[in-house]
XYZ file of C-alpha atoms in Angstrom:
687
model
C 60.832 67.668 120.560
C 61.355 71.764 120.667
C 59.514 73.347 118.092
C 61.902 75.556 116.983
C 62.576 79.126 115.092
C 61.949 78.011 111.623
C 58.782 75.091 112.684
C 55.992 75.104 110.438
C 54.638 76.912 113.069
C 55.979 79.999 112.440
C 55.907 81.370 108.114
C 59.443 80.399 105.967
C 59.472 84.869 105.736
C 59.472 84.780 109.140
C 61.657 81.807 109.910
C 64.422 83.718 107.700
C 64.492 86.810 109.410
C 65.018 85.237 112.608
C 67.594 84.031 110.911
C 68.619 86.906 110.287
C 69.486 87.299 113.887
C 71.048 83.922 115.155
C 68.096 83.120 116.152
C 66.821 79.490 114.546
C 65.163 77.830 117.819
C 62.291 79.010 120.740
C 64.927 78.921 122.751
C 66.797 80.786 121.218
C 64.526 83.815 121.541
C 64.741 83.763 125.473
C 68.437 84.253 124.601
C 68.013 87.531 122.175
C 67.802 90.640 124.842
C 67.190 93.951 125.309
C 68.761 96.947 123.997
C 67.538 99.201 126.019
C 63.211 100.339 128.032
C 61.331 102.086 126.940
C 58.471 102.218 129.728
C 55.079 102.258 128.698
C 53.352 101.903 132.255
C 52.442 105.209 132.809
C 50.365 108.612 130.939
C 51.589 111.762 130.479
C 48.735 113.533 130.444
C 49.033 116.838 127.352
C 49.037 119.288 129.958
C 52.517 118.075 131.509
C 54.355 117.847 128.340
C 57.940 119.389 128.475
C 60.431 119.218 125.845
C 63.085 116.398 126.212
C 61.154 113.803 127.528
C 60.239 109.826 125.717
C 56.742 110.557 127.175
C 53.949 108.467 126.489
C 51.024 110.462 126.769
C 46.476 110.192 125.026
C 44.584 112.657 122.886
C 42.043 112.826 120.040
C 42.587 113.868 116.065
C 41.376 117.605 115.980
C 43.138 116.732 112.314
C 45.433 115.248 109.938
C 47.027 116.527 106.886
C 49.718 115.718 104.137
C 51.569 119.330 104.065
C 54.502 120.810 101.227
C 57.087 123.024 103.239
C 59.464 122.126 103.922
C 59.493 118.828 102.912
C 56.419 116.067 101.765
C 55.655 115.365 105.550
C 52.174 114.268 107.728
C 51.277 115.798 109.761
C 48.545 115.118 113.390
C 47.194 116.976 115.550
C 46.526 115.582 118.919
C 44.528 117.629 121.724
C 43.783 116.860 125.297
C 39.238 116.030 125.277
C 38.857 117.827 128.529
C 41.364 121.062 128.047
C 41.509 121.705 123.701
C 44.947 124.293 125.094
C 46.727 121.062 125.258
C 48.288 120.219 121.833
C 50.283 118.022 120.805
C 51.593 117.584 116.807
C 52.751 113.913 115.253
C 55.122 114.869 112.550
C 55.793 111.372 109.400
C 58.216 112.673 107.354
C 57.902 109.111 105.477
C 54.311 107.794 105.592
C 51.971 105.126 104.443
C 47.990 106.379 103.326
C 46.207 103.569 105.466
C 48.374 106.184 108.553
C 46.436 108.695 107.744
C 43.104 107.463 106.649
C 43.658 105.811 111.001
C 44.713 109.308 112.232
C 40.988 110.515 111.256
C 40.056 113.257 113.629
C 37.650 112.016 116.684
C 39.790 108.916 116.668
C 41.677 108.615 121.003
C 45.285 108.130 119.941
C 48.059 107.080 122.674
C 51.723 108.018 121.261
C 55.111 107.457 122.977
C 58.561 108.970 121.752
C 60.134 111.776 122.840
C 58.845 115.485 123.432
C 60.460 118.503 121.010
C 59.568 121.940 120.399
C 58.185 122.841 117.111
C 56.728 125.463 114.795
C 52.933 125.022 116.839
C 54.586 123.699 120.383
C 55.307 120.660 121.790
C 55.563 117.969 118.657
C 56.546 114.314 118.331
C 58.528 113.057 115.273
C 58.352 109.316 113.955
C 56.541 108.692 117.878
C 55.464 105.037 118.394
C 51.212 105.137 118.402
C 48.349 103.915 118.311
C 44.170 104.428 117.393
C 42.484 103.375 120.975
C 39.190 101.443 120.156
C 38.154 100.866 123.699
C 40.084 101.362 126.640
C 43.056 99.776 127.194
C 45.235 98.835 129.825
C 49.067 99.420 130.149
C 51.353 97.957 130.922
C 52.547 96.447 134.038
C 56.756 96.190 132.828
C 58.516 97.810 130.822
C 58.625 97.337 127.579
C 61.585 95.511 125.891
C 63.226 97.327 122.910
C 65.200 94.639 121.193
C 68.381 94.942 118.563
C 65.874 93.605 114.572
C 66.592 92.838 111.451
C 63.826 95.481 108.558
C 60.965 93.547 108.095
C 60.830 92.015 111.819
C 59.054 95.171 113.953
C 59.950 95.153 117.750
C 55.580 93.960 118.131
C 55.855 90.819 116.405
C 59.594 90.039 118.201
C 57.984 90.656 121.757
C 55.339 87.914 121.119
C 57.062 85.678 120.103
C 59.709 86.221 123.181
C 56.432 86.348 125.387
C 55.831 82.733 123.827
C 58.912 81.300 124.366
C 58.939 82.049 127.941
C 55.340 80.968 128.642
C 56.230 78.013 126.284
C 58.095 74.789 127.394
C 59.440 75.079 130.795
C 63.426 73.343 129.542
C 64.175 76.984 127.767
C 63.851 78.674 131.498
C 65.237 76.150 133.416
C 69.074 76.233 134.795
C 71.769 73.795 132.935
C 73.705 74.422 136.307
C 73.780 72.564 139.012
C 72.586 74.032 142.160
C 75.245 74.507 144.549
C 77.171 76.812 141.945
C 74.302 78.508 141.084
C 74.166 78.458 145.370
C 77.901 79.096 145.736
C 78.938 81.380 142.839
C 75.721 83.825 144.499
C 73.597 83.949 140.536
C 70.537 84.528 140.324
C 68.400 81.811 138.731
C 68.661 81.039 135.153
C 64.742 81.728 134.614
C 64.537 83.948 136.694
C 67.386 86.450 135.056
C 65.843 85.626 131.193
C 62.488 86.586 132.829
C 63.845 89.628 134.577
C 65.963 91.131 131.695
C 62.690 90.588 129.051
C 60.123 92.542 131.591
C 61.817 94.325 134.717
C 59.206 95.957 136.942
C 58.164 99.228 136.691
C 59.502 100.992 139.642
C 63.102 99.204 140.455
C 64.380 102.984 141.660
C 67.226 104.409 140.304
C 70.340 102.746 141.042
C 68.459 100.212 139.967
C 68.058 100.955 136.722
C 71.597 102.764 136.429
C 72.456 99.220 136.399
C 69.660 98.094 134.327
C 70.699 100.103 132.031
C 74.284 99.659 132.601
C 74.648 95.377 132.599
C 75.367 95.172 136.265
C 72.292 94.314 137.515
C 72.238 90.942 139.177
C 70.069 89.703 136.282
C 72.650 90.825 133.997
C 75.417 88.461 135.697
C 73.875 85.773 135.334
C 73.921 86.175 131.493
C 76.922 87.011 131.372
C 78.566 84.426 133.783
C 76.615 81.799 131.502
C 78.426 83.438 127.244
C 81.403 84.040 128.706
C 80.741 79.533 131.150
C 79.516 78.690 127.047
C 82.418 79.842 125.914
C 85.479 78.534 127.667
C 83.640 75.619 127.769
C 83.385 74.839 124.155
C 87.273 76.065 124.433
C 88.346 73.856 126.849
C 86.159 70.882 124.796
C 88.205 71.142 122.122
C 91.596 71.199 123.705
C 90.973 67.961 125.404
C 89.370 66.557 122.007
C 93.039 67.904 120.172
C 94.920 66.056 123.480
C 93.563 62.934 122.062
C 94.305 62.928 118.010
C 97.035 62.013 116.675
C 100.162 64.092 114.516
C 103.311 63.036 113.931
C 106.485 64.144 116.865
C 109.469 65.725 115.757
C 112.346 65.261 117.696
C 114.607 66.747 114.839
C 118.144 66.944 114.893
C 119.456 70.335 116.001
C 121.503 70.588 112.353
C 119.590 72.362 111.270
C 118.077 74.512 113.872
C 122.073 74.987 115.038
C 123.326 76.079 111.410
C 120.858 79.662 111.022
C 121.424 80.241 115.024
C 124.885 79.894 114.064
C 124.269 82.358 110.444
C 121.408 84.826 111.569
C 124.080 87.742 112.325
C 122.449 87.877 115.318
C 121.635 86.747 118.882
C 118.576 85.572 119.989
C 117.156 87.617 122.693
C 116.466 86.557 126.020
C 112.234 86.376 125.254
C 113.190 84.253 121.524
C 115.258 81.808 122.963
C 112.052 80.850 125.944
C 109.710 80.879 122.783
C 111.905 78.757 121.042
C 112.051 76.032 123.496
C 107.985 76.457 124.156
C 107.273 76.169 120.142
C 110.278 73.437 120.237
C 109.513 70.755 123.296
C 105.346 71.048 121.533
C 106.381 70.206 118.439
C 108.077 66.872 119.897
C 104.874 66.082 121.620
C 102.327 63.433 119.823
C 99.633 65.508 119.877
C 98.769 68.744 117.549
C 100.387 72.010 118.532
C 98.085 75.121 118.755
C 100.799 77.515 119.966
C 99.618 81.567 118.978
C 102.973 83.666 118.946
C 102.846 86.569 119.981
C 105.241 89.924 119.860
C 105.279 93.028 118.591
C 105.759 95.274 115.818
C 109.880 93.663 114.981
C 110.332 91.481 117.798
C 111.576 88.564 115.915
C 108.869 86.647 114.999
C 109.890 85.667 112.369
C 113.216 84.119 113.071
C 111.304 81.115 116.005
C 108.934 80.383 113.104
C 112.924 79.217 111.189
C 113.210 77.489 113.876
C 110.281 75.346 114.089
C 110.265 75.254 110.603
C 113.749 73.113 110.403
C 113.132 71.164 113.386
C 109.861 70.060 111.088
C 112.247 69.643 108.156
C 114.738 67.413 110.066
C 112.649 65.184 111.271
C 112.098 64.620 107.734
C 108.844 66.596 107.092
C 106.982 69.218 105.175
C 106.045 73.200 106.341
C 103.394 75.029 105.640
C 103.829 79.335 105.379
C 101.252 81.277 105.234
C 100.070 84.401 104.779
C 97.312 87.254 104.712
C 99.538 89.258 101.058
C 101.503 88.426 97.911
C 103.853 91.091 99.719
C 104.430 89.870 102.762
C 104.608 86.979 101.775
C 107.036 87.603 99.820
C 109.175 89.374 102.144
C 109.349 85.704 104.247
C 109.872 84.053 101.357
C 112.907 85.944 100.141
C 114.128 86.757 104.239
C 113.566 82.623 105.074
C 115.533 81.737 101.342
C 118.422 84.340 102.595
C 118.718 82.439 105.990
C 118.171 79.012 104.337
C 120.619 79.182 101.289
C 122.574 76.368 101.433
C 121.564 74.390 103.989
C 119.920 72.471 102.033
C 116.416 73.029 102.574
C 114.319 73.103 98.582
C 111.863 75.629 98.866
C 108.193 76.410 96.610
C 106.638 80.063 96.427
C 103.090 79.374 95.666
C 100.167 83.209 95.274
C 97.866 83.201 93.077
C 100.210 85.335 91.217
C 102.827 82.964 89.897
C 102.190 81.856 86.591
C 101.367 78.492 85.653
C 103.576 76.764 84.442
C 105.405 77.654 88.136
C 102.663 77.136 89.445
C 102.424 73.524 87.916
C 106.248 72.509 88.886
C 106.221 74.063 92.649
C 102.577 71.684 93.008
C 103.815 68.931 91.607
C 107.390 69.341 93.603
C 105.343 69.542 96.896
C 103.405 66.612 96.212
C 106.332 64.453 95.393
C 107.763 65.523 98.535
C 110.889 67.107 97.143
C 110.252 70.959 98.503
C 110.237 70.825 101.852
C 109.245 74.316 102.591
C 105.878 75.815 100.694
C 106.273 79.994 101.876
C 103.152 81.018 100.235
C 98.885 83.430 100.222
C 95.418 81.364 100.091
C 96.993 79.949 97.359
C 98.401 77.293 99.689
C 95.084 75.588 100.360
C 93.296 75.591 97.562
C 92.132 72.734 95.438
C 95.129 70.917 93.810
C 97.949 71.764 96.656
C 98.591 68.482 98.067
C 101.073 69.058 101.079
C 101.887 64.570 101.834
C 104.237 64.916 105.068
C 102.809 68.406 106.090
C 103.480 68.439 109.167
C 103.574 71.407 110.906
C 101.247 74.684 109.495
C 102.370 78.540 110.622
C 99.953 80.996 109.239
C 101.282 85.036 109.698
C 98.713 87.965 111.209
C 96.183 84.476 111.578
C 92.623 86.308 112.592
C 93.495 87.695 108.942
C 91.941 84.747 108.111
C 89.052 82.434 107.865
C 87.686 79.614 109.514
C 88.215 77.373 107.644
C 90.625 79.099 105.866
C 92.587 77.801 108.465
C 91.721 73.864 108.596
C 91.440 73.906 104.578
C 95.749 74.260 105.112
C 96.401 71.611 108.164
C 94.422 69.430 106.225
C 96.852 69.266 103.403
C 98.797 66.381 104.613
C 98.045 63.332 105.079
C 98.429 63.332 108.888
C 97.735 66.171 111.305
C 99.176 68.888 111.445
C 100.610 71.080 114.201
C 99.788 74.431 113.963
C 101.387 77.375 114.637
C 100.017 81.714 114.397
C 101.735 84.229 114.387
C 100.302 87.555 115.403
C 101.534 91.479 116.021
C 98.706 92.068 117.779
C 99.280 91.601 120.434
C 96.213 90.486 122.306
C 95.215 91.900 125.530
C 95.871 89.257 128.803
C 91.911 89.246 129.114
C 90.484 88.835 125.843
C 93.265 86.127 125.687
C 91.527 84.177 128.478
C 88.713 84.429 126.711
C 88.948 84.018 123.473
C 91.984 81.786 123.199
C 91.953 79.389 125.934
C 92.297 76.262 123.302
C 95.241 77.680 122.462
C 99.202 77.871 124.618
C 99.985 81.373 124.098
C 104.324 82.316 123.556
C 105.029 86.298 124.325
C 108.099 86.981 122.913
C 108.278 90.306 124.936
C 111.689 91.727 124.062
C 112.821 93.773 121.195
C 116.090 92.632 119.893
C 119.500 94.973 121.246
C 120.046 98.130 118.195
C 116.185 98.972 117.394
C 115.926 102.595 118.463
C 112.381 104.221 119.333
C 110.439 105.504 116.932
C 109.763 109.617 118.215
C 106.565 110.478 116.830
C 104.779 113.180 116.569
C 101.355 115.296 115.397
C 101.057 117.542 112.873
C 98.076 119.337 111.149
C 97.677 119.249 108.067
C 97.772 122.690 107.315
C 101.398 122.316 107.601
C 101.989 120.191 105.417
C 104.084 122.052 103.498
C 106.652 121.824 106.103
C 106.247 117.986 106.387
C 107.528 117.829 103.175
C 110.331 120.488 103.663
C 111.261 118.451 105.603
C 110.913 114.678 104.405
C 113.321 116.514 101.822
C 115.831 117.275 103.824
C 116.224 113.582 105.125
C 116.269 112.696 101.283
C 118.935 114.749 101.551
C 121.037 113.330 104.517
C 121.183 110.117 102.463
C 117.756 109.494 104.781
C 114.716 107.527 103.137
C 110.706 107.606 103.610
C 107.957 105.684 103.541
C 104.992 108.705 103.911
C 101.096 105.855 103.490
C 98.104 107.340 101.805
C 94.824 108.093 103.850
C 93.158 105.314 104.091
C 89.675 104.848 102.419
C 87.617 102.407 103.413
C 84.940 102.471 101.129
C 86.594 102.686 97.913
C 89.865 101.370 96.732
C 89.680 103.201 93.372
C 90.050 106.314 95.381
C 92.390 105.517 96.940
C 93.948 104.127 93.833
C 94.030 107.848 92.399
C 95.190 109.535 95.771
C 98.230 108.021 95.433
C 98.898 108.343 91.805
C 97.440 111.836 92.419
C 100.346 112.533 96.287
C 103.377 111.074 93.988
C 102.793 113.034 91.525
C 102.912 116.148 94.146
C 105.962 115.447 95.889
C 107.329 114.196 92.591
C 106.706 117.754 91.487
C 107.984 119.622 95.247
C 110.491 116.753 95.602
C 112.379 117.461 92.370
C 116.003 116.225 93.504
C 114.126 113.193 94.800
C 113.466 109.846 93.361
C 109.638 109.192 94.737
C 108.435 105.333 94.271
C 104.944 104.854 94.201
C 103.237 101.003 95.654
C 100.060 100.153 95.853
C 97.363 97.323 95.950
C 96.812 97.382 92.429
C 99.860 96.416 91.011
C 100.842 93.484 89.916
C 102.881 91.463 91.688
C 106.324 91.809 89.595
C 105.788 96.094 90.044
C 105.136 95.545 93.787
C 108.451 93.045 93.574
C 110.494 95.738 91.638
C 109.028 98.612 93.363
C 110.498 97.325 96.738
C 114.265 95.957 95.807
C 114.783 99.251 94.570
C 113.550 101.833 97.978
C 115.352 98.498 99.858
C 118.562 98.764 97.341
C 118.402 102.623 98.617
C 117.010 103.833 95.166
C 114.204 105.463 96.108
C 114.343 108.340 98.610
C 110.398 108.266 99.280
C 108.004 105.320 98.387
C 104.575 106.524 98.683
C 102.223 103.812 99.996
C 98.863 102.264 100.530
C 98.754 100.874 103.440
C 100.448 96.883 101.943
C 103.239 98.235 103.009
C 101.544 97.759 106.903
C 103.624 94.270 107.546
C 106.447 92.431 106.757
C 108.769 95.168 105.164
C 112.325 95.817 106.388
C 114.145 98.745 105.037
C 116.918 99.542 108.072
C 117.745 102.822 106.309
C 114.355 103.944 105.900
C 113.711 105.805 109.485
C 111.242 108.593 108.486
C 107.250 108.395 107.796
C 104.200 110.194 106.981
C 100.541 108.092 107.586
C 98.205 111.189 105.991
C 94.724 111.743 107.324
C 95.894 110.095 110.488
C 92.727 109.909 112.129
C 92.032 107.925 109.002
C 93.382 104.804 111.267
C 92.666 102.423 113.228
C 95.173 102.242 116.453
C 96.612 98.467 114.625
C 97.426 100.030 112.149
C 98.899 103.369 113.016
C 101.422 100.859 115.203
C 102.122 98.150 112.617
C 103.139 101.238 109.968
C 104.995 103.055 113.055
C 106.363 99.977 113.335
C 108.487 100.395 109.482
C 110.102 102.532 110.920
C 112.926 102.100 113.463
C 114.569 98.616 112.714
C 117.797 100.603 111.715
C 120.446 102.317 114.852
C 119.257 106.301 112.907
C 116.864 108.097 115.410
C 113.655 107.766 113.028
C 110.488 109.683 113.226
C 106.431 109.247 112.448
C 105.007 112.426 111.593
C 100.686 111.425 111.838
C 99.022 114.116 109.668
C 95.305 114.753 111.049
C 92.993 117.124 109.696
C 90.678 118.909 111.419
C 87.287 117.910 112.746
C 88.831 114.863 114.556
C 86.076 112.545 116.018
C 86.204 112.065 119.843
C 87.116 108.069 118.416
C 89.863 109.150 116.392
C 91.228 111.791 118.896
C 91.756 109.433 121.974
C 93.068 106.869 119.047
C 95.563 109.481 118.347
C 96.294 110.633 121.674
C 96.809 106.614 122.651
C 99.299 106.051 119.519
C 100.762 109.877 120.523
C 102.073 108.742 124.289
C 103.231 105.286 123.803
C 105.194 102.507 121.623
C 103.862 99.791 123.515
C 102.255 97.244 121.637
C 99.865 95.632 124.635
C 98.980 98.328 125.756
C 98.369 100.012 122.404
C 96.175 96.504 122.254
C 94.834 97.043 125.713
C 93.496 100.445 124.573
C 92.246 99.344 120.976
C 90.555 96.777 122.400
C 88.401 99.081 125.645
C 87.697 101.440 122.155
C 86.899 99.434 119.892
C 85.088 96.318 121.265
C 86.132 92.740 121.051
C 84.306 91.562 117.812
C 85.924 94.512 116.292
C 89.622 93.539 118.024
C 89.445 90.374 116.683
C 89.372 91.334 113.248
C 85.863 90.911 110.379
C 84.835 87.972 113.426
C 87.225 85.500 111.764
C 88.462 84.434 114.885
C 86.624 81.149 114.264
C 85.178 81.797 117.981
C 81.908 82.614 119.513
C 82.289 86.310 119.849
C 80.358 87.345 123.612
C 76.891 89.568 122.512
C 76.533 90.045 125.868
C 80.561 90.416 128.354
C 82.796 91.715 128.117
C 86.103 90.255 128.362
C 87.595 94.115 129.792
C 84.529 95.631 131.899
C 83.731 91.546 133.086
C 87.231 90.696 133.671
C 86.428 89.717 137.197
C 84.404 86.449 136.095
C 86.710 84.488 134.320
C 88.778 83.566 136.819
C 85.143 82.041 138.357
C 84.156 80.887 135.139
C 87.138 79.296 134.226
C 87.203 77.051 137.237
C 83.029 76.512 136.827
C 84.726 75.699 133.694
C 86.831 72.764 134.099
C 84.715 71.317 137.436
C 81.245 70.420 134.718
C 83.687 69.284 132.992
C 85.457 66.921 135.046
C 82.911 65.920 137.403
C 78.384 67.417 135.470
C 79.767 66.492 131.732
C 75.826 66.289 131.515
C 75.255 69.788 132.118
C 78.621 70.792 130.613
C 76.888 69.482 127.448
C 73.458 71.067 127.777
C 74.778 74.689 128.413
C 76.580 74.076 125.932
C 73.600 73.395 123.749
C 71.393 75.682 125.042
C 74.638 79.141 124.359
C 75.480 77.736 121.389
C 72.739 74.983 119.162
C 74.616 74.002 116.223
C 77.176 77.161 115.602
C 80.037 74.937 118.384
C 81.923 73.376 115.064
C 83.391 77.069 115.261
C 85.569 76.180 117.501
C 87.715 73.911 115.480
C 90.280 75.813 114.411
């Protein structure tokens, strides 16, 4: 049996440290690839050192002492034994007594680090160093620098990786058939990993650059394999889902036709197309797993309502889950209005619902007298039973973890269909890689009557102008949002800022009615404030990001976002989507304070130049990377460590073809590949 990284051959402490890096087997060490490399294959004489270089050199210790100015530090002076004028100072701001003891005068020391000019000539700060007891041969390959964790040194990791590579041959054997390797012009797996862990030193500038930029053929092989493991797991999940049974929801068409007739607006062509796709899936006896994408304000909720009614027409129950109470309540109110008089019993279930009302809602759901439940995480908590649950709708699905989505879907006595909605459009390459197990529907058309939002970038120095402008808007009967700065490190501080801003605007605009809404208010307070704003009893609503999604007040035509440089692209786009919902021209002012960092500047440029959610999502992916874009690693799909869906888009087509080929013709190879790359993590591909 293959010895694992957590086996008796390694201490429990070491196994725990490795587990933090996702390493639980020796096979994982083979795939723990370097972040970068250092060239320890040559020595630069002390006489040839130049500032700005990362080099390795040797010298003899002249003296070592602790200095106290300008701060406590250990300094060690090295000199060339043949030329005492060639010297190098080693400087350590964090050190231990044994370091001072080891660096005794006369000791021969080899160091590696960046040379910089110092008070007394060339110096290195916190270099790598070792005392040489005798001549020590130089390495014959570049030295890898690995991702690590506190308590696990690079030296220890290098030894563990080298042992894993030299051990059981199956760890470096190819999982892909030779025909695939040849057809795709890939390096053999063993050659690729050995090269990446220990590249030869004299590669040439082009090869070194390719290694650094991860475009080298060895990297291409690893990226191909990683993407292939992901596609295999997703396709395998799709196959497994197709083998399960779900209720076929034929519906009668009565309720859906009634909703369309009374909605007060005609569905767009995109909404009708998407609705046909979903209705078709619901009629099948296998569980639907569909992602409904649509930009802010494109009309996803009415499509979700039609899906819910098809399930209810079929005598079944529906659960609609949103990530926040304010969004869940917006959905509940809108759906209640649309469905009023259609004979559909609805329940509202969140953590803040009083105990008596919650108990009644649970009883009615369990008995089947309520057909449609709307709420937050409370819907999948213990004690909630929805025996005839046939459709689970999840809004802003990326905000929920895998276990949460599975818990909701498992509330019924049978397998439920699942419709996930997102107003954060997924770029095509990301959808092809991370959502290959889902069917994706896109509402790519906005309802008529939506006015484009004008976006303005304004320096914080002109804040008074913006306050006066908001005053003029209010005098004309228009409403506005004023969004507080995002303070991620402190919800308490964010609340204080919101309260202070409310007081400031109340004093500056005494003729206007200023409201305040934030995450720490009780649900009934938030609901009352939102109701007042919707009824135009509040002119300016000071808000934290609780209004990011779901809030729909057509008369609100202005928005000011303070410290816009602190917000992410998706948040800025979502917030801006709260205005432009009526016939009046709408404006979103992005107040920023200098200096603005390079990434923040990039984000502000994108949001200023485009209102297209898909283009914004594409740019967001390029700025943030897929892991961040998908949200807190909650997507339920193993995130890619090496491949990048945008940069490596050319690999996705060949990878998908190869995955289909292996599953159809070489299932053993597919299984071996999944075991190598996912180990015990394949269960995350469930939701």
